[in-house]
mmCIF file of C-alpha atoms and ligand atoms in Angstrom:
data_model
loop_
_atom_site.group_PDB
_atom_site.id
_atom_site.type_symbol
_atom_site.label_atom_id
_atom_site.label_comp_id
_atom_site.label_asym_id
_atom_site.label_seq_id
_atom_site.Cartn_x
_atom_site.Cartn_y
_atom_site.Cartn_z
ATOM 1 C CA MET A 1 -10.246 -13.172 26.381
ATOM 2 C CA LYS A 2 -11.168 -11.868 29.824
ATOM 3 C CA ASN A 3 -9.803 -8.377 29.496
ATOM 4 C CA LEU A 4 -10.601 -7.654 25.846
ATOM 5 C CA ASP A 5 -12.936 -4.806 26.778
ATOM 6 C CA VAL A 6 -10.223 -3.254 28.882
ATOM 7 C CA ILE A 7 -7.686 -3.383 26.042
ATOM 8 C CA LEU A 8 -10.162 -2.055 23.484
ATOM 9 C CA GLY A 9 -11.018 0.792 25.847
ATOM 10 C CA LYS A 10 -7.419 1.993 26.157
ATOM 11 C CA GLU A 11 -6.304 5.263 24.605
ATOM 12 C CA ASN A 12 -2.771 3.951 23.972
ATOM 13 C CA LEU A 13 -1.975 0.343 23.214
ATOM 14 C CA ASP A 14 1.324 -1.102 24.421
ATOM 15 C CA PHE A 15 3.306 -3.959 22.912
ATOM 16 C CA GLU A 16 1.501 -6.578 25.024
ATOM 17 C CA ASP A 17 -1.927 -5.254 24.071
ATOM 18 C CA ILE A 18 -1.073 -5.264 20.381
ATOM 19 C CA GLN A 19 0.207 -8.810 20.562
ATOM 20 C CA GLN A 20 -2.928 -9.945 22.362
ATOM 21 C CA LEU A 21 -5.222 -8.326 19.812
ATOM 22 C CA LEU A 22 -3.332 -9.827 16.894
ATOM 23 C CA SER A 23 -3.632 -13.236 18.551
ATOM 24 C CA LEU A 24 -7.426 -13.193 18.803
ATOM 25 C CA GLU A 25 -8.954 -16.334 17.294
ATOM 26 C CA GLU A 26 -12.576 -16.433 18.462
ATOM 27 C CA PRO A 27 -14.947 -14.990 15.843
ATOM 28 C CA GLU A 28 -16.884 -13.017 18.503
ATOM 29 C CA GLU A 29 -13.678 -11.457 19.768
ATOM 30 C CA ILE A 30 -12.479 -10.590 16.285
ATOM 31 C CA GLU A 31 -15.876 -8.990 15.673
ATOM 32 C CA LEU A 32 -15.445 -6.815 18.782
ATOM 33 C CA LEU A 33 -12.022 -5.747 17.525
ATOM 34 C CA ARG A 34 -13.443 -5.002 14.090
ATOM 35 C CA ARG A 35 -16.266 -2.898 15.473
ATOM 36 C CA LYS A 36 -13.945 -0.875 17.638
ATOM 37 C CA ALA A 37 -11.531 -0.289 14.739
ATOM 38 C CA PHE A 38 -14.379 0.826 12.499
ATOM 39 C CA GLU A 39 -15.622 3.193 15.197
ATOM 40 C CA VAL A 40 -12.132 4.682 15.624
ATOM 41 C CA LYS A 41 -11.889 5.139 11.848
ATOM 42 C CA GLN A 42 -15.248 6.940 11.713
ATOM 43 C CA GLU A 43 -14.272 9.203 14.612
ATOM 44 C CA ASN A 44 -10.785 10.055 13.450
ATOM 45 C CA VAL A 45 -10.809 10.114 9.653
ATOM 46 C CA GLY A 46 -14.524 10.251 8.932
ATOM 47 C CA PRO A 47 -16.889 8.035 6.987
ATOM 48 C CA LYS A 48 -15.427 8.441 3.496
ATOM 49 C CA ILE A 49 -13.395 5.974 1.468
ATOM 50 C CA TYR A 50 -10.877 7.720 -0.793
ATOM 51 C CA LEU A 51 -9.838 6.482 -4.209
ATOM 52 C CA ARG A 52 -6.378 6.574 -5.786
ATOM 53 C CA GLY A 53 -6.176 5.472 -9.405
ATOM 54 C CA LEU A 54 -3.207 3.106 -9.589
ATOM 55 C CA ILE A 55 -1.045 3.282 -12.711
ATOM 56 C CA GLU A 56 1.659 0.605 -12.885
ATOM 57 C CA PHE A 57 3.673 2.386 -15.539
ATOM 58 C CA SER A 58 6.597 -0.026 -15.880
ATOM 59 C CA ASN A 59 7.701 -3.444 -14.644
ATOM 60 C CA TYR A 60 11.412 -3.054 -15.359
ATOM 61 C CA CYS A 61 13.212 -3.665 -12.071
ATOM 62 C CA ILE A 62 16.844 -3.663 -10.946
ATOM 63 C CA ASN A 63 16.071 -5.591 -7.758
ATOM 64 C CA ASP A 64 15.806 -9.289 -7.173
ATOM 65 C CA CYS A 65 13.606 -9.517 -4.078
ATOM 66 C CA TYR A 66 12.971 -13.177 -3.291
ATOM 67 C CA TYR A 67 9.184 -12.805 -2.969
ATOM 68 C CA CYS A 68 8.331 -10.621 -5.940
ATOM 69 C CA GLY A 69 7.005 -11.776 -9.308
ATOM 70 C CA ILE A 70 8.585 -8.943 -11.304
ATOM 71 C CA ARG A 71 12.078 -9.443 -9.845
ATOM 72 C CA LYS A 72 14.902 -8.868 -12.278
ATOM 73 C CA SER A 73 15.673 -12.575 -12.706
ATOM 74 C CA ASN A 74 12.162 -13.582 -13.707
ATOM 75 C CA SER A 75 12.687 -13.930 -17.429
ATOM 76 C CA SER A 76 9.099 -15.081 -18.041
ATOM 77 C CA VAL A 77 7.876 -11.536 -17.508
ATOM 78 C CA LYS A 78 7.553 -9.407 -20.596
ATOM 79 C CA ARG A 79 8.910 -6.024 -19.639
ATOM 80 C CA TYR A 80 6.880 -2.948 -20.577
ATOM 81 C CA TRP A 81 7.018 0.759 -20.269
ATOM 82 C CA LEU A 82 4.084 3.161 -20.693
ATOM 83 C CA ASP A 83 5.080 6.357 -22.452
ATOM 84 C CA GLU A 84 4.490 9.803 -21.026
ATOM 85 C CA ASP A 85 1.285 10.372 -23.016
ATOM 86 C CA GLU A 86 -0.182 7.043 -21.917
ATOM 87 C CA VAL A 87 0.454 7.767 -18.244
ATOM 88 C CA VAL A 88 -0.919 11.290 -18.501
ATOM 89 C CA GLU A 89 -3.986 9.919 -20.293
ATOM 90 C CA CYS A 90 -4.640 7.406 -17.494
ATOM 91 C CA ALA A 91 -4.266 10.172 -14.927
ATOM 92 C CA ARG A 92 -6.674 12.482 -16.758
ATOM 93 C CA TYR A 93 -9.147 9.662 -16.997
ATOM 94 C CA ALA A 94 -8.900 9.068 -13.221
ATOM 95 C CA ILE A 95 -9.451 12.714 -12.416
ATOM 96 C CA ASN A 96 -12.397 13.009 -14.807
ATOM 97 C CA LYS A 97 -13.947 10.060 -13.033
ATOM 98 C CA GLY A 98 -13.605 11.906 -9.720
ATOM 99 C CA TYR A 99 -10.878 9.756 -8.167
ATOM 100 C CA GLY A 100 -9.020 12.876 -6.970
ATOM 101 C CA SER A 101 -5.628 11.217 -6.582
ATOM 102 C CA ILE A 102 -3.425 8.833 -8.487
ATOM 103 C CA VAL A 103 -0.534 6.538 -7.599
ATOM 104 C CA LEU A 104 2.339 6.037 -10.021
ATOM 105 C CA GLN A 105 4.011 2.728 -9.301
ATOM 106 C CA SER A 106 6.768 0.809 -11.064
ATOM 107 C CA GLY A 107 9.627 -1.584 -10.587
ATOM 108 C CA GLU A 108 12.713 0.057 -9.136
ATOM 109 C CA ARG A 109 15.205 1.962 -11.284
ATOM 110 C CA ARG A 110 17.545 4.794 -10.456
ATOM 111 C CA ASP A 111 18.976 5.807 -13.828
ATOM 112 C CA GLN A 112 18.703 9.331 -15.144
ATOM 113 C CA ARG A 113 16.282 8.435 -17.903
ATOM 114 C CA PHE A 114 13.886 6.966 -15.369
ATOM 115 C CA ILE A 115 14.174 9.889 -12.958
ATOM 116 C CA ASP A 116 13.636 12.440 -15.726
ATOM 117 C CA PHE A 117 10.645 10.479 -16.984
ATOM 118 C CA VAL A 118 9.010 10.476 -13.554
ATOM 119 C CA CYS A 119 9.617 14.213 -13.049
ATOM 120 C CA ARG A 120 8.294 15.174 -16.459
ATOM 121 C CA THR A 121 5.262 12.953 -16.144
ATOM 122 C CA VAL A 122 4.412 14.292 -12.685
ATOM 123 C CA GLU A 123 4.728 17.880 -13.938
ATOM 124 C CA ARG A 124 2.497 17.176 -16.900
ATOM 125 C CA ILE A 125 -0.130 15.415 -14.814
ATOM 126 C CA LYS A 126 -0.160 18.335 -12.402
ATOM 127 C CA SER A 127 -0.688 20.912 -15.112
ATOM 128 C CA GLU A 128 -3.059 18.861 -17.257
ATOM 129 C CA THR A 129 -5.472 17.773 -14.530
ATOM 130 C CA ARG A 130 -6.357 21.173 -13.053
ATOM 131 C CA SER A 131 -10.062 21.853 -13.067
ATOM 132 C CA GLU A 132 -12.685 23.796 -11.188
ATOM 133 C CA LYS A 133 -13.242 20.825 -8.933
ATOM 134 C CA LEU A 134 -9.519 20.240 -8.382
ATOM 135 C CA PRO A 135 -7.785 23.618 -8.777
ATOM 136 C CA ASP A 136 -4.392 22.152 -7.806
ATOM 137 C CA GLY A 137 -4.707 19.182 -10.126
ATOM 138 C CA ALA A 138 -4.445 15.514 -9.204
ATOM 139 C CA GLY A 139 -3.016 14.460 -5.866
ATOM 140 C CA ILE A 140 0.044 12.426 -6.827
ATOM 141 C CA THR A 141 1.548 9.570 -4.852
ATOM 142 C CA LEU A 142 4.757 7.950 -6.022
ATOM 143 C CA CYS A 143 5.757 4.376 -5.328
ATOM 144 C CA VAL A 144 9.051 3.914 -7.175
ATOM 145 C CA GLY A 145 11.309 2.586 -4.460
ATOM 146 C CA GLU A 146 14.609 3.668 -3.003
ATOM 147 C CA GLN A 147 16.132 6.807 -4.487
ATOM 148 C CA SER A 148 18.716 9.387 -3.444
ATOM 149 C CA TYR A 149 17.802 12.428 -1.372
ATOM 150 C CA SER A 150 18.204 14.715 -4.366
ATOM 151 C CA THR A 151 15.988 12.516 -6.548
ATOM 152 C CA TYR A 152 13.235 12.490 -3.940
ATOM 153 C CA LYS A 153 13.572 16.249 -3.769
ATOM 154 C CA ARG A 154 13.169 16.539 -7.537
ATOM 155 C CA PHE A 155 10.061 14.346 -7.396
ATOM 156 C CA PHE A 156 8.618 16.563 -4.668
ATOM 157 C CA GLU A 157 9.395 19.767 -6.541
ATOM 158 C CA ALA A 158 7.806 18.292 -9.670
ATOM 159 C CA GLY A 159 4.547 18.080 -7.707
ATOM 160 C CA ALA A 160 4.282 14.643 -6.088
ATOM 161 C CA HIS A 161 3.249 15.076 -2.480
ATOM 162 C CA ARG A 162 2.916 11.560 -1.148
ATOM 163 C CA TYR A 163 5.297 8.625 -1.275
ATOM 164 C CA LEU A 164 4.829 4.951 -0.478
ATOM 165 C CA LEU A 165 7.821 2.905 0.548
ATOM 166 C CA ARG A 166 7.124 -0.275 2.431
ATOM 167 C CA ILE A 167 9.598 -1.461 5.027
ATOM 168 C CA GLU A 168 8.262 -4.998 4.207
ATOM 169 C CA THR A 169 9.066 -6.088 7.801
ATOM 170 C CA SER A 170 10.510 -4.102 10.679
ATOM 171 C CA ASN A 171 12.578 -7.119 11.731
ATOM 172 C CA PRO A 172 16.023 -6.610 10.145
ATOM 173 C CA GLU A 173 16.859 -10.343 10.235
ATOM 174 C CA LEU A 174 13.649 -11.297 8.472
ATOM 175 C CA PHE A 175 14.228 -8.463 5.998
ATOM 176 C CA ALA A 176 17.654 -9.927 5.212
ATOM 177 C CA LYS A 177 16.122 -13.362 4.600
ATOM 178 C CA ILE A 178 13.738 -12.160 1.903
ATOM 179 C CA HIS A 179 16.043 -9.752 0.082
ATOM 180 C CA PRO A 180 19.352 -10.102 -1.708
ATOM 181 C CA GLU A 181 22.294 -8.373 -0.045
ATOM 182 C CA SER A 182 21.991 -5.426 -2.397
ATOM 183 C CA VAL A 183 18.710 -4.423 -0.737
ATOM 184 C CA SER A 184 19.423 -3.232 2.777
ATOM 185 C CA PHE A 185 17.174 -2.561 5.735
ATOM 186 C CA ALA A 186 19.296 0.390 6.848
ATOM 187 C CA ARG A 187 19.019 2.012 3.443
ATOM 188 C CA ARG A 188 15.239 1.500 3.360
ATOM 189 C CA LEU A 189 14.957 3.205 6.729
ATOM 190 C CA GLU A 190 17.190 6.041 5.621
ATOM 191 C CA CYS A 191 14.986 6.591 2.567
ATOM 192 C CA LEU A 192 11.905 6.860 4.785
ATOM 193 C CA TYR A 193 13.658 9.589 6.766
ATOM 194 C CA PHE A 194 14.684 11.390 3.550
ATOM 195 C CA LEU A 195 11.071 11.417 2.431
ATOM 196 C CA LYS A 196 9.846 12.828 5.715
ATOM 197 C CA ASP A 197 12.540 15.462 5.776
ATOM 198 C CA ILE A 198 11.621 16.651 2.286
ATOM 199 C CA GLY A 199 7.998 17.061 3.290
ATOM 200 C CA PHE A 200 6.222 14.146 1.645
ATOM 201 C CA GLN A 201 3.247 12.503 3.264
ATOM 202 C CA VAL A 202 4.920 9.207 3.896
ATOM 203 C CA GLY A 203 3.357 5.796 3.655
ATOM 204 C CA THR A 204 4.909 2.523 4.651
ATOM 205 C CA GLY A 205 3.778 -1.007 5.384
ATOM 206 C CA VAL A 206 4.635 -4.661 5.585
ATOM 207 C CA MET A 207 3.779 -8.034 4.161
ATOM 208 C CA ILE A 208 1.778 -10.229 6.491
ATOM 209 C CA GLY A 209 2.278 -13.973 6.841
ATOM 210 C CA LEU A 210 5.855 -14.171 5.614
ATOM 211 C CA PRO A 211 7.454 -17.532 6.397
ATOM 212 C CA GLY A 212 9.167 -17.206 9.768
ATOM 213 C CA GLN A 213 7.304 -14.024 10.729
ATOM 214 C CA THR A 214 5.840 -14.076 14.257
ATOM 215 C CA ILE A 215 3.007 -12.212 15.986
ATOM 216 C CA GLU A 216 5.729 -10.421 17.898
ATOM 217 C CA ASP A 217 7.250 -9.217 14.600
ATOM 218 C CA LEU A 218 3.875 -7.908 13.462
ATOM 219 C CA ALA A 219 3.277 -6.168 16.789
ATOM 220 C CA ARG A 220 6.675 -4.503 16.399
ATOM 221 C CA ASP A 221 5.699 -3.494 12.851
ATOM 222 C CA ILE A 222 2.784 -1.521 14.273
ATOM 223 C CA LEU A 223 5.040 0.126 16.856
ATOM 224 C CA PHE A 224 7.454 0.892 14.031
ATOM 225 C CA PHE A 225 4.692 2.679 12.062
ATOM 226 C CA LYS A 226 4.036 4.754 15.147
ATOM 227 C CA GLU A 227 7.658 5.457 15.860
ATOM 228 C CA ILE A 228 8.454 6.760 12.394
ATOM 229 C CA ASP A 229 5.195 8.695 12.569
ATOM 230 C CA ALA A 230 3.814 7.337 9.271
ATOM 231 C CA ASP A 231 0.979 9.234 7.595
ATOM 232 C CA MET A 232 -0.260 6.334 5.491
ATOM 233 C CA ILE A 233 -0.165 2.572 5.789
ATOM 234 C CA GLY A 234 -0.430 0.036 2.984
ATOM 235 C CA MET A 235 -0.031 -3.592 3.921
ATOM 236 C CA GLY A 236 -1.330 -6.907 2.799
ATOM 237 C CA PRO A 237 -0.839 -10.640 2.896
ATOM 238 C CA TYR A 238 2.306 -12.179 1.478
ATOM 239 C CA ILE A 239 1.256 -14.411 -1.424
ATOM 240 C CA VAL A 240 3.614 -16.895 -3.029
ATOM 241 C CA HIS A 241 4.613 -16.350 -6.634
ATOM 242 C CA LYS A 242 5.766 -19.524 -8.413
ATOM 243 C CA GLN A 243 8.541 -17.907 -10.408
ATOM 244 C CA THR A 244 10.481 -16.768 -7.344
ATOM 245 C CA PRO A 245 13.006 -18.380 -5.005
ATOM 246 C CA MET A 246 10.247 -18.531 -2.385
ATOM 247 C CA ALA A 247 8.054 -20.813 -4.530
ATOM 248 C CA GLU A 248 8.841 -23.628 -2.087
ATOM 249 C CA TYR A 249 6.466 -21.979 0.391
ATOM 250 C CA GLU A 250 3.441 -22.689 -1.769
ATOM 251 C CA GLU A 251 2.305 -25.546 0.437
ATOM 252 C CA TYR A 252 2.831 -23.464 3.596
ATOM 253 C CA PHE A 253 0.886 -20.664 2.001
ATOM 254 C CA ARG A 254 -1.998 -22.866 0.848
ATOM 255 C CA LYS A 255 -2.369 -24.394 4.288
ATOM 256 C CA ASN A 256 -2.286 -21.040 6.043
ATOM 257 C CA LYS A 257 -4.272 -18.981 3.588
ATOM 258 C CA TYR A 258 -7.245 -18.300 5.829
ATOM 259 C CA LYS A 259 -5.055 -17.606 8.823
ATOM 260 C CA ILE A 260 -2.987 -15.115 6.822
ATOM 261 C CA TYR A 261 -6.129 -13.471 5.517
ATOM 262 C CA LEU A 262 -7.549 -13.035 9.027
ATOM 263 C CA LEU A 263 -4.202 -11.859 10.326
ATOM 264 C CA SER A 264 -4.121 -9.208 7.592
ATOM 265 C CA LEU A 265 -7.543 -7.933 8.640
ATOM 266 C CA LYS A 266 -6.497 -7.930 12.289
ATOM 267 C CA MET A 267 -3.374 -5.960 11.345
ATOM 268 C CA ILE A 268 -5.541 -3.301 9.691
ATOM 269 C CA ALA A 269 -7.796 -3.094 12.740
ATOM 270 C CA VAL A 270 -5.008 -2.921 15.307
ATOM 271 C CA THR A 271 -3.062 -0.403 13.220
ATOM 272 C CA ARG A 272 -6.206 1.746 13.140
ATOM 273 C CA LEU A 273 -6.514 1.504 16.938
ATOM 274 C CA ALA A 274 -2.853 2.329 17.484
ATOM 275 C CA LEU A 275 -2.406 5.119 14.908
ATOM 276 C CA LYS A 276 -5.982 6.445 14.672
ATOM 277 C CA ASP A 277 -5.812 9.333 12.175
ATOM 278 C CA VAL A 278 -3.627 7.864 9.411
ATOM 279 C CA ASN A 279 -4.880 6.737 6.015
ATOM 280 C CA ILE A 280 -4.918 2.956 5.708
ATOM 281 C CA ALA A 281 -5.316 1.228 2.355
ATOM 282 C CA SER A 282 -7.343 -1.872 1.767
ATOM 283 C CA THR A 283 -4.943 -3.531 -0.660
ATOM 284 C CA THR A 284 -5.497 -5.590 -3.776
ATOM 285 C CA ALA A 285 -3.623 -8.522 -2.234
ATOM 286 C CA LEU A 286 -6.476 -8.924 0.266
ATOM 287 C CA GLN A 287 -8.854 -9.438 -2.627
ATOM 288 C CA ALA A 288 -6.441 -11.930 -4.148
ATOM 289 C CA LEU A 289 -7.052 -14.168 -1.123
ATOM 290 C CA TYR A 290 -10.813 -13.748 -0.913
ATOM 291 C CA PRO A 291 -13.168 -12.152 -3.456
ATOM 292 C CA PHE A 292 -14.529 -9.698 -0.896
ATOM 293 C CA GLY A 293 -11.248 -9.153 0.892
ATOM 294 C CA ARG A 294 -11.017 -5.488 0.058
ATOM 295 C CA GLU A 295 -14.516 -4.801 1.338
ATOM 296 C CA GLU A 296 -13.583 -6.551 4.555
ATOM 297 C CA GLY A 297 -10.574 -4.236 4.781
ATOM 298 C CA PHE A 298 -12.914 -1.231 4.996
ATOM 299 C CA ARG A 299 -15.022 -2.941 7.622
ATOM 300 C CA PHE A 300 -11.824 -3.480 9.649
ATOM 301 C CA GLY A 301 -10.827 0.199 9.545
ATOM 302 C CA ALA A 302 -9.186 0.946 6.173
ATOM 303 C CA ASN A 303 -10.248 4.160 4.397
ATOM 304 C CA VAL A 304 -8.358 4.185 1.104
ATOM 305 C CA VAL A 305 -8.496 2.012 -1.988
ATOM 306 C CA MET A 306 -6.508 1.987 -5.189
ATOM 307 C CA PRO A 307 -8.535 1.004 -8.263
ATOM 308 C CA LEU A 308 -6.262 -0.349 -10.956
ATOM 309 C CA LEU A 309 -6.006 1.879 -14.019
ATOM 310 C CA THR A 310 -3.099 0.206 -15.770
ATOM 311 C CA PRO A 311 -4.194 -0.376 -19.385
ATOM 312 C CA GLY A 312 -5.499 -3.933 -19.827
ATOM 313 C CA GLN A 313 -2.783 -5.158 -22.170
ATOM 314 C CA TYR A 314 -0.043 -4.626 -19.557
ATOM 315 C CA ARG A 315 -1.799 -6.019 -16.519
ATOM 316 C CA ARG A 316 -0.659 -9.589 -16.906
ATOM 317 C CA GLU A 317 2.932 -8.426 -16.782
ATOM 318 C CA TYR A 318 2.588 -6.666 -13.427
ATOM 319 C CA VAL A 319 1.861 -9.671 -11.281
ATOM 320 C CA LEU A 320 3.804 -9.495 -8.023
ATOM 321 C CA TYR A 321 1.942 -12.459 -6.534
ATOM 322 C CA GLU A 322 -0.311 -15.275 -7.709
ATOM 323 C CA GLY A 323 -4.035 -14.781 -8.056
ATOM 324 C CA LYS A 324 -3.876 -11.020 -8.507
ATOM 325 C CA PRO A 325 -7.426 -9.974 -9.355
ATOM 326 C CA CYS A 326 -8.503 -7.653 -12.177
ATOM 327 C CA ILE A 327 -5.812 -8.628 -14.677
ATOM 328 C CA ASP A 328 -8.357 -9.128 -17.427
ATOM 329 C CA GLU A 329 -6.871 -7.651 -20.585
ATOM 330 C CA PHE A 330 -10.172 -6.075 -21.609
ATOM 331 C CA THR A 331 -10.452 -3.934 -18.520
ATOM 332 C CA ASN A 332 -8.965 -0.487 -18.211
ATOM 333 C CA ASP A 333 -10.746 0.781 -15.145
ATOM 334 C CA CYS A 334 -11.433 -1.052 -11.907
ATOM 335 C CA GLY A 335 -12.945 2.011 -10.317
ATOM 336 C CA GLU A 336 -16.524 1.453 -11.368
ATOM 337 C CA CYS A 337 -16.626 -2.027 -9.912
ATOM 338 C CA LEU A 338 -14.965 -0.838 -6.702
ATOM 339 C CA ILE A 339 -17.316 2.112 -6.368
ATOM 340 C CA ARG A 340 -20.250 -0.250 -6.695
ATOM 341 C CA ARG A 341 -18.777 -2.532 -4.078
ATOM 342 C CA ILE A 342 -18.222 0.364 -1.674
ATOM 343 C CA THR A 343 -21.692 1.844 -2.101
ATOM 344 C CA ASN A 344 -23.176 -1.637 -1.664
ATOM 345 C CA LEU A 345 -21.564 -1.682 1.764
ATOM 346 C CA GLY A 346 -23.413 1.539 2.542
ATOM 347 C CA MET A 347 -20.149 3.471 2.712
ATOM 348 C CA GLU A 348 -19.505 6.947 1.403
ATOM 349 C CA LEU A 349 -16.938 7.865 -1.250
ATOM 350 C CA GLY A 350 -14.621 10.876 -1.176
ATOM 351 C CA LEU A 351 -14.873 11.965 -4.802
ATOM 352 C CA ASN A 352 -13.029 14.904 -6.372
ATOM 353 C CA GLU A 353 -10.806 15.417 -3.361
ATOM 354 C CA TRP A 354 -7.260 14.442 -2.523
ATOM 355 C CA GLY A 355 -8.235 12.780 0.737
ATOM 356 C CA ASP A 356 -4.940 13.643 2.394
ATOM 357 C CA SER A 357 -3.850 11.976 5.579
ATOM 358 C CA LEU A 358 -5.331 13.894 8.513
ATOM 359 C CA HIS A 359 -2.349 12.764 10.529
ATOM 360 C CA PHE A 360 -0.095 14.661 8.163
ATOM 361 C CA ARG A 361 -2.168 17.821 8.442
ATOM 362 C CA LYS A 362 -2.093 17.662 12.222
ATOM 363 C CA ARG A 363 1.629 16.965 12.176
ATOM 364 C CA LYS A 364 2.196 20.063 10.025
ATOM 365 C CA SER A 365 0.016 22.375 12.094
ATOM 366 C CA GLU A 366 1.759 21.337 15.298
ATOM 367 C CA LYS A 367 5.117 22.442 13.925
HETATM 368 N N1 LIG B 401 2.980 -10.980 -2.024
HETATM 369 C C1 LIG B 401 2.459 -9.878 -1.469
HETATM 370 N N2 LIG B 401 2.944 -8.635 -1.643
HETATM 371 C C2 LIG B 401 4.014 -8.514 -2.448
HETATM 372 N N3 LIG B 401 4.724 -7.424 -2.814
HETATM 373 C C3 LIG B 401 5.698 -7.815 -3.638
HETATM 374 N N4 LIG B 401 5.651 -9.135 -3.840
HETATM 375 C C4 LIG B 401 4.611 -9.596 -3.094
HETATM 376 C C5 LIG B 401 4.056 -10.890 -2.843
HETATM 377 N N5 LIG B 401 4.562 -11.995 -3.400
HETATM 378 C C6 LIG B 401 4.452 -6.084 -2.270
HETATM 379 C C7 LIG B 401 5.678 -5.541 -1.532
HETATM 380 C C8 LIG B 401 6.017 -4.263 -2.279
HETATM 381 C C9 LIG B 401 4.695 -3.929 -2.921
HETATM 382 C C10 LIG B 401 4.798 -3.002 -4.095
HETATM 383 O O1 LIG B 401 4.182 -5.168 -3.292
HETATM 384 O O2 LIG B 401 5.309 -5.242 -0.200
HETATM 385 O O3 LIG B 401 6.485 -3.232 -1.454
#
């Protein structure tokens, strides 16, 4: 591309620029994009990669999203539920290992029992993980879907300070195609605003390579992240799961696997260029496509990773997409392997710290 240097030199990317960058195909051009994104990461959020121990505490789900392996209608999944002690134990383990923060993720539920469980568990983790190194206890991120304003507020008051809620796609028509009617785009958006209003550091993201999704959609996704002023971004490739209504796309997916993988890396890089000081996760789904996918994510500008801490015996039941790595039942901690992989890249780890989004801190101090 003739004017690639010009675009990469811009302080603010417009819609056209973003589209052009996402369309790059030549390896040398993609390498220039990658280098620039990595440079912008180093300058804006520093050299460290932050860890969040991921605990998938339950796969019960009331939703029936067409793409997801743990959707309500998938009767092949054995449903499980970690009890409070098990979750707290995983969290303590993570903090002892120096991970600094944890993510509690589950299928979606909104009943009182669930809400009370989350609040109690968050409170216990907060009080039982305080140490000299982390006087305020673990940093806690929740990823438990759409809830009411008052529920989010309870979660926040219990001590969670970050929340991940992906928009999945910022194109409302595409959103409607991959969700049942009971899951609405407008509601998802409203929830993101609730979370911001309450004071959470808010993360969102999309799936990349959905059937029917265009480069224009993905460019708008990046503008959407900017518009809602997201603090954290978690996105990854869409990967077909056989026991879903979208199983028919297996062939499409197989044929486009490399393209989707590259597109995911380009999305990370361009999001870094456009949003600069946010935290961006290199997601497990990237590694599901290629064994070193997560490492590539860091090289393309991501600065957060979520080692899986779900106890081994449950891992096979939390498979949202095919080929999910690290579901070996004899493994309880993916951190050590990830840490090795990160240090092998010559990158630095942010141990024993929360690694909050700098964007959030700036946003707060400007108020
Ligand atoms: N492929 C990739 N990502 C998926 N997710 C759910 N199902 C899939 C899939 N088949 C992602 C969604 C959700 C997150 C928890 O997992 O984006 O928000």
